[in-house]
Amino acid sequence: MNTLKLTMLDATKKRTIIQVGNVKVGEDFVVIAGPCSVETEEQTLITAQKVKEAGANMLRGGAFKPRTSPYSFQGLGLKGLKILEKAKKETGLPIVTEVLDPRDVSWVAEYADILQVGARNMQNFSLLKEVGKIQKPILLKRGMDSKLQEWLNCAEYILAEGNPNVILCERGIRTFETYTRNTLDLSIVPSVKETSHLPIIVDPTHSTGKLSLIAPMSLAAVAAGTDGLMIEVHYNPKEALCDKEQAMTPESFNSLMTKVFKLKTFMESL
Ligand code: PEP
Ligand code: MN
């Protein structure tokens, strides 16, 4: 960890708290929910309303999608951002959306409350430098084959450019296991807490890729001390254009949130 300067936890043990709307990330529990990608106005607005009712305090949705195949749905781009803007107006939920290209950072930042740098771009150093030049919070996902030190070095790039507002997001790493899409590395949560002052949230959706595992791993993440969760929810998963096999229905998300909030309260009483 000796190349790290700005991301390390120092002797004061002071932790970064990032204000997003009325949520203090790092202090309040964050629940970011919404579809994998913005598809239509109806899909986004209905899903946004439902996740808000279930207790989510931020809305996610990709307008630029990093797809494995160039022939898969790539996202709606600007049109998608305008739909997210409308969803924010209607629900009051801050928007979390991914930026793929350094050339898009400044104008995507006009629509996003948090810009996501996805797992595939964790070590895109041009993108990291560009998001470091703005002050909007950055959600930096862990690369699928990245060690803690490599991940923190990427956060360091953003901080070194002048943007201190970085939230880390564990989204599973590649192992020999194929039953799950990725392997959720929950030990990274307390590992980040003992080495860095940055907040860390967990994405149980991409890390498991399996609907049946999202609820237990969300609860396990809360028990491990996560600052929040990011979960994909679609009002009609069967019709989703992206990641439909792992999208929760609003109903199952709602019952999960009841358990998450109960467990969170219990954890705080310990
Ligand atoms: C996403 O959150 O939409 C996404 C593409 O995730 P990841 O970068 O973790 O694969
Ligand atoms: Mn997805």
PDB file of C-alpha atoms and ligand atoms in Angstrom:
ATOM      1  CA  MET A   1       0.000   0.000   0.000  1.00  0.00           C
ATOM      2  CA  ASN A   2       3.074   2.247   0.057  1.00  0.00           C
ATOM      3  CA  THR A   3       2.276   4.050  -3.207  1.00  0.00           C
ATOM      4  CA  LEU A   4      -0.968   5.365  -1.755  1.00  0.00           C
ATOM      5  CA  LYS A   5      -1.146   8.794  -0.192  1.00  0.00           C
ATOM      6  CA  LEU A   6      -4.587  10.333  -0.460  1.00  0.00           C
ATOM      7  CA  THR A   7      -6.797   7.250  -0.147  1.00  0.00           C
ATOM      8  CA  MET A   8      -5.195   5.797   2.979  1.00  0.00           C
ATOM      9  CA  LEU A   9      -6.831   5.906   6.391  1.00  0.00           C
ATOM     10  CA  ASP A  10      -4.572   8.018   8.591  1.00  0.00           C
ATOM     11  CA  ALA A  11      -4.032   8.161  12.342  1.00  0.00           C
ATOM     12  CA  THR A  12      -7.013  10.490  12.819  1.00  0.00           C
ATOM     13  CA  LYS A  13      -9.280   7.680  11.456  1.00  0.00           C
ATOM     14  CA  LYS A  14     -11.399  10.382   9.806  1.00  0.00           C
ATOM     15  CA  ARG A  15     -13.647   8.923   7.096  1.00  0.00           C
ATOM     16  CA  THR A  16     -14.893  10.576   3.899  1.00  0.00           C
ATOM     17  CA  ILE A  17     -18.557  11.544   3.913  1.00  0.00           C
ATOM     18  CA  ILE A  18     -20.075  12.589   0.599  1.00  0.00           C
ATOM     19  CA  GLN A  19     -23.281  14.604   0.419  1.00  0.00           C
ATOM     20  CA  VAL A  20     -25.535  13.567  -2.479  1.00  0.00           C
ATOM     21  CA  GLY A  21     -28.933  15.279  -2.361  1.00  0.00           C
ATOM     22  CA  ASN A  22     -30.037  14.704   1.210  1.00  0.00           C
ATOM     23  CA  VAL A  23     -28.007  11.499   1.620  1.00  0.00           C
ATOM     24  CA  LYS A  24     -24.633  11.537   3.360  1.00  0.00           C
ATOM     25  CA  VAL A  25     -22.744   8.646   1.769  1.00  0.00           C
ATOM     26  CA  GLY A  26     -20.445   7.096   4.381  1.00  0.00           C
ATOM     27  CA  GLU A  27     -22.846   8.032   7.179  1.00  0.00           C
ATOM     28  CA  ASP A  28     -26.376   7.261   5.967  1.00  0.00           C
ATOM     29  CA  PHE A  29     -27.072   3.836   4.495  1.00  0.00           C
ATOM     30  CA  VAL A  30     -27.255   4.148   0.695  1.00  0.00           C
ATOM     31  CA  VAL A  31     -29.566   2.064  -1.470  1.00  0.00           C
ATOM     32  CA  ILE A  32     -29.076   2.640  -5.195  1.00  0.00           C
ATOM     33  CA  ALA A  33     -31.644   0.750  -7.258  1.00  0.00           C
ATOM     34  CA  GLY A  34     -33.040   0.764 -10.759  1.00  0.00           C
ATOM     35  CA  PRO A  35     -32.698  -0.927 -14.111  1.00  0.00           C
ATOM     36  CA  CYS A  36     -29.454  -2.115 -15.679  1.00  0.00           C
ATOM     37  CA  SER A  37     -30.170   0.221 -18.584  1.00  0.00           C
ATOM     38  CA  VAL A  38     -32.595   2.999 -19.343  1.00  0.00           C
ATOM     39  CA  GLU A  39     -34.857   1.570 -22.051  1.00  0.00           C
ATOM     40  CA  THR A  40     -38.023   3.675 -22.179  1.00  0.00           C
ATOM     41  CA  GLU A  41     -39.528   6.538 -20.246  1.00  0.00           C
ATOM     42  CA  GLU A  42     -42.284   4.286 -18.913  1.00  0.00           C
ATOM     43  CA  GLN A  43     -39.849   1.577 -17.753  1.00  0.00           C
ATOM     44  CA  THR A  44     -37.605   4.066 -15.946  1.00  0.00           C
ATOM     45  CA  LEU A  45     -40.324   6.212 -14.359  1.00  0.00           C
ATOM     46  CA  ILE A  46     -42.353   3.267 -13.058  1.00  0.00           C
ATOM     47  CA  THR A  47     -39.270   1.448 -11.770  1.00  0.00           C
ATOM     48  CA  ALA A  48     -38.005   4.651 -10.126  1.00  0.00           C
ATOM     49  CA  GLN A  49     -41.293   5.175  -8.308  1.00  0.00           C
ATOM     50  CA  LYS A  50     -41.368   1.558  -7.114  1.00  0.00           C
ATOM     51  CA  VAL A  51     -37.790   1.494  -5.806  1.00  0.00           C
ATOM     52  CA  LYS A  52     -38.400   4.767  -4.013  1.00  0.00           C
ATOM     53  CA  GLU A  53     -41.488   3.326  -2.309  1.00  0.00           C
ATOM     54  CA  ALA A  54     -39.388   0.336  -1.213  1.00  0.00           C
ATOM     55  CA  GLY A  55     -36.812   2.608   0.452  1.00  0.00           C
ATOM     56  CA  ALA A  56     -34.147   3.230  -2.197  1.00  0.00           C
ATOM     57  CA  ASN A  57     -32.577   6.669  -1.823  1.00  0.00           C
ATOM     58  CA  MET A  58     -30.909   6.851  -5.273  1.00  0.00           C
ATOM     59  CA  LEU A  59     -31.833   5.744  -8.793  1.00  0.00           C
ATOM     60  CA  ARG A  60     -29.453   3.890 -11.120  1.00  0.00           C
ATOM     61  CA  GLY A  61     -29.769   3.320 -14.860  1.00  0.00           C
ATOM     62  CA  GLY A  62     -27.228   3.042 -17.666  1.00  0.00           C
ATOM     63  CA  ALA A  63     -27.476   5.314 -20.699  1.00  0.00           C
ATOM     64  CA  PHE A  64     -24.076   4.119 -21.953  1.00  0.00           C
ATOM     65  CA  LYS A  65     -23.673   0.360 -21.592  1.00  0.00           C
ATOM     66  CA  PRO A  66     -20.349  -1.502 -21.668  1.00  0.00           C
ATOM     67  CA  ARG A  67     -21.593  -4.663 -23.422  1.00  0.00           C
ATOM     68  CA  THR A  68     -19.472  -7.742 -24.116  1.00  0.00           C
ATOM     69  CA  SER A  69     -20.875  -7.950 -27.657  1.00  0.00           C
ATOM     70  CA  PRO A  70     -20.999  -4.950 -29.999  1.00  0.00           C
ATOM     71  CA  TYR A  71     -24.366  -6.263 -31.251  1.00  0.00           C
ATOM     72  CA  SER A  72     -26.044  -6.058 -27.828  1.00  0.00           C
ATOM     73  CA  PHE A  73     -28.091  -3.009 -26.769  1.00  0.00           C
ATOM     74  CA  GLN A  74     -25.608  -0.196 -26.177  1.00  0.00           C
ATOM     75  CA  GLY A  75     -27.879   2.216 -24.296  1.00  0.00           C
ATOM     76  CA  LEU A  76     -29.875   5.289 -25.318  1.00  0.00           C
ATOM     77  CA  GLY A  77     -27.120   7.848 -24.698  1.00  0.00           C
ATOM     78  CA  LEU A  78     -28.399  11.428 -24.344  1.00  0.00           C
ATOM     79  CA  LYS A  79     -32.024  10.301 -24.685  1.00  0.00           C
ATOM     80  CA  GLY A  80     -31.474   8.000 -21.699  1.00  0.00           C
ATOM     81  CA  LEU A  81     -29.972  10.811 -19.639  1.00  0.00           C
ATOM     82  CA  LYS A  82     -33.020  12.977 -20.362  1.00  0.00           C
ATOM     83  CA  ILE A  83     -35.278  10.156 -19.148  1.00  0.00           C
ATOM     84  CA  LEU A  84     -33.227   9.916 -15.953  1.00  0.00           C
ATOM     85  CA  GLU A  85     -33.558  13.681 -15.523  1.00  0.00           C
ATOM     86  CA  LYS A  86     -37.336  13.325 -15.715  1.00  0.00           C
ATOM     87  CA  ALA A  87     -37.280  10.439 -13.212  1.00  0.00           C
ATOM     88  CA  LYS A  88     -35.286  12.602 -10.823  1.00  0.00           C
ATOM     89  CA  LYS A  89     -37.781  15.444 -11.197  1.00  0.00           C
ATOM     90  CA  GLU A  90     -40.680  13.104 -10.435  1.00  0.00           C
ATOM     91  CA  THR A  91     -39.162  11.173  -7.541  1.00  0.00           C
ATOM     92  CA  GLY A  92     -36.468  13.450  -6.134  1.00  0.00           C
ATOM     93  CA  LEU A  93     -34.008  10.535  -6.281  1.00  0.00           C
ATOM     94  CA  PRO A  94     -30.414  11.442  -7.190  1.00  0.00           C
ATOM     95  CA  ILE A  95     -29.150   9.760 -10.367  1.00  0.00           C
ATOM     96  CA  VAL A  96     -26.263   7.279 -10.656  1.00  0.00           C
ATOM     97  CA  THR A  97     -25.218   6.582 -14.248  1.00  0.00           C
ATOM     98  CA  GLU A  98     -22.139   5.245 -16.007  1.00  0.00           C
ATOM     99  CA  VAL A  99     -19.769   7.230 -18.175  1.00  0.00           C
ATOM    100  CA  LEU A 100     -17.680   5.209 -20.624  1.00  0.00           C
ATOM    101  CA  ASP A 101     -15.687   7.795 -22.522  1.00  0.00           C
ATOM    102  CA  PRO A 102     -13.437  10.574 -21.158  1.00  0.00           C
ATOM    103  CA  ARG A 103     -14.867  12.927 -23.821  1.00  0.00           C
ATOM    104  CA  ASP A 104     -18.354  12.548 -22.317  1.00  0.00           C
ATOM    105  CA  VAL A 105     -17.509  13.266 -18.672  1.00  0.00           C
ATOM    106  CA  SER A 106     -18.318  16.992 -18.529  1.00  0.00           C
ATOM    107  CA  TRP A 107     -21.736  16.795 -20.176  1.00  0.00           C
ATOM    108  CA  VAL A 108     -22.823  13.497 -18.551  1.00  0.00           C
ATOM    109  CA  ALA A 109     -21.995  15.191 -15.228  1.00  0.00           C
ATOM    110  CA  GLU A 110     -24.762  17.711 -15.952  1.00  0.00           C
ATOM    111  CA  TYR A 111     -27.323  14.887 -15.656  1.00  0.00           C
ATOM    112  CA  ALA A 112     -25.684  12.628 -13.067  1.00  0.00           C
ATOM    113  CA  ASP A 113     -25.451  13.145  -9.322  1.00  0.00           C
ATOM    114  CA  ILE A 114     -22.917  10.301  -9.180  1.00  0.00           C
ATOM    115  CA  LEU A 115     -20.886   9.180 -12.209  1.00  0.00           C
ATOM    116  CA  GLN A 116     -20.166   5.482 -12.337  1.00  0.00           C
ATOM    117  CA  VAL A 117     -16.871   4.133 -13.643  1.00  0.00           C
ATOM    118  CA  GLY A 118     -17.624   0.490 -14.406  1.00  0.00           C
ATOM    119  CA  ALA A 119     -15.561  -2.596 -13.653  1.00  0.00           C
ATOM    120  CA  ARG A 120     -14.232  -2.790 -17.221  1.00  0.00           C
ATOM    121  CA  ASN A 121     -12.956   0.781 -16.988  1.00  0.00           C
ATOM    122  CA  MET A 122     -11.469   0.659 -13.502  1.00  0.00           C
ATOM    123  CA  GLN A 123      -7.968   1.008 -14.941  1.00  0.00           C
ATOM    124  CA  ASN A 124      -8.880   3.341 -17.807  1.00  0.00           C
ATOM    125  CA  PHE A 125      -6.444   5.970 -16.611  1.00  0.00           C
ATOM    126  CA  SER A 126      -7.581   8.656 -19.091  1.00  0.00           C
ATOM    127  CA  LEU A 127     -11.130   8.284 -17.802  1.00  0.00           C
ATOM    128  CA  LEU A 128      -9.957   8.328 -14.174  1.00  0.00           C
ATOM    129  CA  LYS A 129      -8.016  11.555 -14.764  1.00  0.00           C
ATOM    130  CA  GLU A 130     -11.022  13.146 -16.462  1.00  0.00           C
ATOM    131  CA  VAL A 131     -13.476  12.280 -13.657  1.00  0.00           C
ATOM    132  CA  GLY A 132     -10.843  13.575 -11.254  1.00  0.00           C
ATOM    133  CA  LYS A 133     -11.195  17.037 -12.784  1.00  0.00           C
ATOM    134  CA  ILE A 134     -14.839  17.424 -11.763  1.00  0.00           C
ATOM    135  CA  GLN A 135     -16.280  17.564  -8.260  1.00  0.00           C
ATOM    136  CA  LYS A 136     -19.268  15.256  -8.766  1.00  0.00           C
ATOM    137  CA  PRO A 137     -18.993  12.028  -6.752  1.00  0.00           C
ATOM    138  CA  ILE A 138     -17.581   9.017  -8.612  1.00  0.00           C
ATOM    139  CA  LEU A 139     -18.715   5.438  -8.017  1.00  0.00           C
ATOM    140  CA  LEU A 140     -15.611   3.398  -8.817  1.00  0.00           C
ATOM    141  CA  LYS A 141     -16.420  -0.263  -9.363  1.00  0.00           C
ATOM    142  CA  ARG A 142     -13.788  -2.877  -8.663  1.00  0.00           C
ATOM    143  CA  GLY A 143     -12.229  -4.395 -11.772  1.00  0.00           C
ATOM    144  CA  MET A 144     -13.084  -8.067 -12.089  1.00  0.00           C
ATOM    145  CA  ASP A 145      -9.472  -9.170 -11.654  1.00  0.00           C
ATOM    146  CA  SER A 146      -8.238  -6.390  -9.391  1.00  0.00           C
ATOM    147  CA  LYS A 147      -6.508  -6.578  -6.063  1.00  0.00           C
ATOM    148  CA  LEU A 148      -7.346  -4.102  -3.296  1.00  0.00           C
ATOM    149  CA  GLN A 149      -4.121  -2.192  -3.893  1.00  0.00           C
ATOM    150  CA  GLU A 150      -4.792  -1.848  -7.635  1.00  0.00           C
ATOM    151  CA  TRP A 151      -8.315  -0.631  -6.922  1.00  0.00           C
ATOM    152  CA  LEU A 152      -7.201   1.926  -4.352  1.00  0.00           C
ATOM    153  CA  ASN A 153      -4.538   3.146  -6.772  1.00  0.00           C
ATOM    154  CA  CYS A 154      -7.306   3.871  -9.278  1.00  0.00           C
ATOM    155  CA  ALA A 155      -9.191   5.854  -6.622  1.00  0.00           C
ATOM    156  CA  GLU A 156      -5.883   7.604  -5.944  1.00  0.00           C
ATOM    157  CA  TYR A 157      -5.792   8.774  -9.598  1.00  0.00           C
ATOM    158  CA  ILE A 158      -9.150  10.524  -9.097  1.00  0.00           C
ATOM    159  CA  LEU A 159      -8.163  12.084  -5.769  1.00  0.00           C
ATOM    160  CA  ALA A 160      -4.783  13.172  -7.147  1.00  0.00           C
ATOM    161  CA  GLU A 161      -6.558  15.189  -9.875  1.00  0.00           C
ATOM    162  CA  GLY A 162      -8.516  17.069  -7.213  1.00  0.00           C
ATOM    163  CA  ASN A 163     -11.801  15.172  -6.809  1.00  0.00           C
ATOM    164  CA  PRO A 164     -12.005  13.747  -3.251  1.00  0.00           C
ATOM    165  CA  ASN A 165     -15.527  12.343  -3.739  1.00  0.00           C
ATOM    166  CA  VAL A 166     -14.965   8.671  -4.501  1.00  0.00           C
ATOM    167  CA  ILE A 167     -17.247   5.816  -3.457  1.00  0.00           C
ATOM    168  CA  LEU A 168     -15.912   2.292  -3.981  1.00  0.00           C
ATOM    169  CA  CYS A 169     -18.216  -0.505  -5.182  1.00  0.00           C
ATOM    170  CA  GLU A 170     -17.444  -4.226  -4.873  1.00  0.00           C
ATOM    171  CA  ARG A 171     -19.151  -6.069  -7.761  1.00  0.00           C
ATOM    172  CA  GLY A 172     -17.539  -9.492  -7.659  1.00  0.00           C
ATOM    173  CA  ILE A 173     -14.292 -10.843  -9.013  1.00  0.00           C
ATOM    174  CA  ARG A 174     -13.444 -13.659 -11.398  1.00  0.00           C
ATOM    175  CA  THR A 175     -12.507 -16.957  -9.820  1.00  0.00           C
ATOM    176  CA  PHE A 176     -12.621 -20.579 -10.983  1.00  0.00           C
ATOM    177  CA  GLU A 177     -16.260 -20.784  -9.820  1.00  0.00           C
ATOM    178  CA  THR A 178     -18.818 -20.765 -12.631  1.00  0.00           C
ATOM    179  CA  TYR A 179     -22.041 -21.363 -10.686  1.00  0.00           C
ATOM    180  CA  THR A 180     -22.171 -17.641  -9.992  1.00  0.00           C
ATOM    181  CA  ARG A 181     -21.433 -14.927 -12.578  1.00  0.00           C
ATOM    182  CA  ASN A 182     -18.637 -13.599 -10.347  1.00  0.00           C
ATOM    183  CA  THR A 183     -17.497 -14.301  -6.795  1.00  0.00           C
ATOM    184  CA  LEU A 184     -18.594 -11.698  -4.277  1.00  0.00           C
ATOM    185  CA  ASP A 185     -15.541 -10.868  -2.189  1.00  0.00           C
ATOM    186  CA  LEU A 186     -17.152  -9.670   1.024  1.00  0.00           C
ATOM    187  CA  SER A 187     -13.885  -9.605   2.942  1.00  0.00           C
ATOM    188  CA  ILE A 188     -13.003  -6.574   0.832  1.00  0.00           C
ATOM    189  CA  VAL A 189     -15.535  -4.501   2.834  1.00  0.00           C
ATOM    190  CA  PRO A 190     -13.729  -4.642   6.202  1.00  0.00           C
ATOM    191  CA  SER A 191     -10.404  -4.673   4.287  1.00  0.00           C
ATOM    192  CA  VAL A 192     -11.259  -1.304   2.691  1.00  0.00           C
ATOM    193  CA  LYS A 193     -12.469  -0.001   6.055  1.00  0.00           C
ATOM    194  CA  GLU A 194      -9.146  -0.776   7.725  1.00  0.00           C
ATOM    195  CA  THR A 195      -6.977   0.672   4.950  1.00  0.00           C
ATOM    196  CA  SER A 196      -8.933   3.561   3.415  1.00  0.00           C
ATOM    197  CA  HIS A 197     -11.256   6.361   4.534  1.00  0.00           C
ATOM    198  CA  LEU A 198     -13.396   6.060   1.392  1.00  0.00           C
ATOM    199  CA  PRO A 199     -16.956   4.710   1.612  1.00  0.00           C
ATOM    200  CA  ILE A 200     -17.613   1.282   0.107  1.00  0.00           C
ATOM    201  CA  ILE A 201     -20.867  -0.185  -1.160  1.00  0.00           C
ATOM    202  CA  VAL A 202     -21.685  -3.658  -2.500  1.00  0.00           C
ATOM    203  CA  ASP A 203     -23.427  -4.659  -5.747  1.00  0.00           C
ATOM    204  CA  PRO A 204     -24.972  -8.078  -5.087  1.00  0.00           C
ATOM    205  CA  THR A 205     -26.517  -8.142  -8.582  1.00  0.00           C
ATOM    206  CA  HIS A 206     -23.455  -8.278 -10.847  1.00  0.00           C
ATOM    207  CA  SER A 207     -21.413 -10.157  -8.255  1.00  0.00           C
ATOM    208  CA  THR A 208     -23.769 -13.138  -8.171  1.00  0.00           C
ATOM    209  CA  GLY A 209     -25.671 -12.874 -11.459  1.00  0.00           C
ATOM    210  CA  LYS A 210     -28.330 -15.027  -9.819  1.00  0.00           C
ATOM    211  CA  LEU A 211     -31.669 -13.787  -8.526  1.00  0.00           C
ATOM    212  CA  SER A 212     -31.805 -16.357  -5.733  1.00  0.00           C
ATOM    213  CA  LEU A 213     -28.493 -15.131  -4.289  1.00  0.00           C
ATOM    214  CA  ILE A 214     -29.136 -11.389  -4.277  1.00  0.00           C
ATOM    215  CA  ALA A 215     -31.118 -11.329  -1.020  1.00  0.00           C
ATOM    216  CA  PRO A 216     -28.759 -13.478   1.083  1.00  0.00           C
ATOM    217  CA  MET A 217     -25.673 -11.663  -0.198  1.00  0.00           C
ATOM    218  CA  SER A 218     -27.269  -8.255   0.402  1.00  0.00           C
ATOM    219  CA  LEU A 219     -27.872  -9.216   4.020  1.00  0.00           C
ATOM    220  CA  ALA A 220     -24.356 -10.637   4.313  1.00  0.00           C
ATOM    221  CA  ALA A 221     -22.973  -7.365   2.941  1.00  0.00           C
ATOM    222  CA  VAL A 222     -24.879  -5.413   5.591  1.00  0.00           C
ATOM    223  CA  ALA A 223     -23.438  -7.719   8.252  1.00  0.00           C
ATOM    224  CA  ALA A 224     -19.953  -7.128   6.805  1.00  0.00           C
ATOM    225  CA  GLY A 225     -20.370  -3.373   7.301  1.00  0.00           C
ATOM    226  CA  THR A 226     -21.121  -2.063   3.817  1.00  0.00           C
ATOM    227  CA  ASP A 227     -22.067   1.617   3.506  1.00  0.00           C
ATOM    228  CA  GLY A 228     -24.768   0.709   1.011  1.00  0.00           C
ATOM    229  CA  LEU A 229     -26.066  -1.537  -1.747  1.00  0.00           C
ATOM    230  CA  MET A 230     -26.575  -1.172  -5.468  1.00  0.00           C
ATOM    231  CA  ILE A 231     -29.260  -3.490  -6.842  1.00  0.00           C
ATOM    232  CA  GLU A 232     -30.808  -3.887 -10.303  1.00  0.00           C
ATOM    233  CA  VAL A 233     -34.604  -3.732 -10.376  1.00  0.00           C
ATOM    234  CA  HIS A 234     -36.839  -3.775 -13.476  1.00  0.00           C
ATOM    235  CA  TYR A 235     -40.609  -3.315 -13.543  1.00  0.00           C
ATOM    236  CA  ASN A 236     -40.856  -6.235 -15.987  1.00  0.00           C
ATOM    237  CA  PRO A 237     -37.614  -8.299 -15.861  1.00  0.00           C
ATOM    238  CA  LYS A 238     -38.684 -10.700 -18.628  1.00  0.00           C
ATOM    239  CA  GLU A 239     -38.617  -7.795 -21.095  1.00  0.00           C
ATOM    240  CA  ALA A 240     -35.338  -6.225 -19.907  1.00  0.00           C
ATOM    241  CA  LEU A 241     -32.874  -5.452 -22.721  1.00  0.00           C
ATOM    242  CA  CYS A 242     -29.870  -6.061 -20.483  1.00  0.00           C
ATOM    243  CA  ASP A 243     -29.171  -8.436 -17.562  1.00  0.00           C
ATOM    244  CA  LYS A 244     -32.731  -9.721 -17.386  1.00  0.00           C
ATOM    245  CA  GLU A 245     -31.772 -12.930 -15.595  1.00  0.00           C
ATOM    246  CA  GLN A 246     -30.557 -10.962 -12.572  1.00  0.00           C
ATOM    247  CA  ALA A 247     -33.126  -8.140 -12.360  1.00  0.00           C
ATOM    248  CA  MET A 248     -35.357  -8.173  -9.292  1.00  0.00           C
ATOM    249  CA  THR A 249     -39.034  -7.379  -9.527  1.00  0.00           C
ATOM    250  CA  PRO A 250     -40.152  -4.348  -7.496  1.00  0.00           C
ATOM    251  CA  GLU A 251     -42.045  -6.748  -5.192  1.00  0.00           C
ATOM    252  CA  SER A 252     -39.044  -8.922  -4.337  1.00  0.00           C
ATOM    253  CA  PHE A 253     -36.883  -5.797  -3.958  1.00  0.00           C
ATOM    254  CA  ASN A 254     -39.434  -4.392  -1.554  1.00  0.00           C
ATOM    255  CA  SER A 255     -39.406  -7.484   0.664  1.00  0.00           C
ATOM    256  CA  LEU A 256     -35.591  -7.543   0.599  1.00  0.00           C
ATOM    257  CA  MET A 257     -35.463  -3.904   1.701  1.00  0.00           C
ATOM    258  CA  THR A 258     -37.660  -4.648   4.712  1.00  0.00           C
ATOM    259  CA  LYS A 259     -35.082  -7.238   5.829  1.00  0.00           C
ATOM    260  CA  VAL A 260     -32.099  -5.011   4.993  1.00  0.00           C
ATOM    261  CA  PHE A 261     -33.416  -2.126   7.089  1.00  0.00           C
ATOM    262  CA  LYS A 262     -34.252  -4.460  10.000  1.00  0.00           C
ATOM    263  CA  LEU A 263     -30.780  -5.999   9.901  1.00  0.00           C
ATOM    264  CA  LYS A 264     -29.183  -2.563   9.658  1.00  0.00           C
ATOM    265  CA  THR A 265     -31.045  -1.461  12.809  1.00  0.00           C
ATOM    266  CA  PHE A 266     -29.978  -4.632  14.580  1.00  0.00           C
ATOM    267  CA  MET A 267     -26.334  -4.127  13.534  1.00  0.00           C
ATOM    268  CA  GLU A 268     -26.422  -0.583  14.919  1.00  0.00           C
ATOM    269  CA  SER A 269     -27.649  -1.927  18.262  1.00  0.00           C
ATOM    270  CA  LEU A 270     -24.609  -4.220  18.643  1.00  0.00           C
TER     271      LEU A 270
HETATM  272  C1  PEP B   1     -23.494  -1.796 -14.196  1.00  0.00           C
HETATM  273  O1  PEP B   1     -23.524  -1.536 -12.983  1.00  0.00           O
HETATM  274  O2  PEP B   1     -24.370  -1.425 -14.990  1.00  0.00           O
HETATM  275  C2  PEP B   1     -22.361  -2.575 -14.752  1.00  0.00           C
HETATM  276  C3  PEP B   1     -22.140  -2.658 -16.061  1.00  0.00           C
HETATM  277  O3  PEP B   1     -21.626  -3.162 -13.811  1.00  0.00           O
HETATM  278  P1  PEP B   1     -20.100  -3.687 -13.839  1.00  0.00           P
HETATM  279  O4  PEP B   1     -19.270  -2.572 -14.376  1.00  0.00           O
HETATM  280  O5  PEP B   1     -19.851  -3.999 -12.400  1.00  0.00           O
HETATM  281  O6  PEP B   1     -20.096  -4.914 -14.705  1.00  0.00           O
HETATM  282 MN    MN B   2     -26.352  -4.816 -15.315  1.00  0.00          MN
END
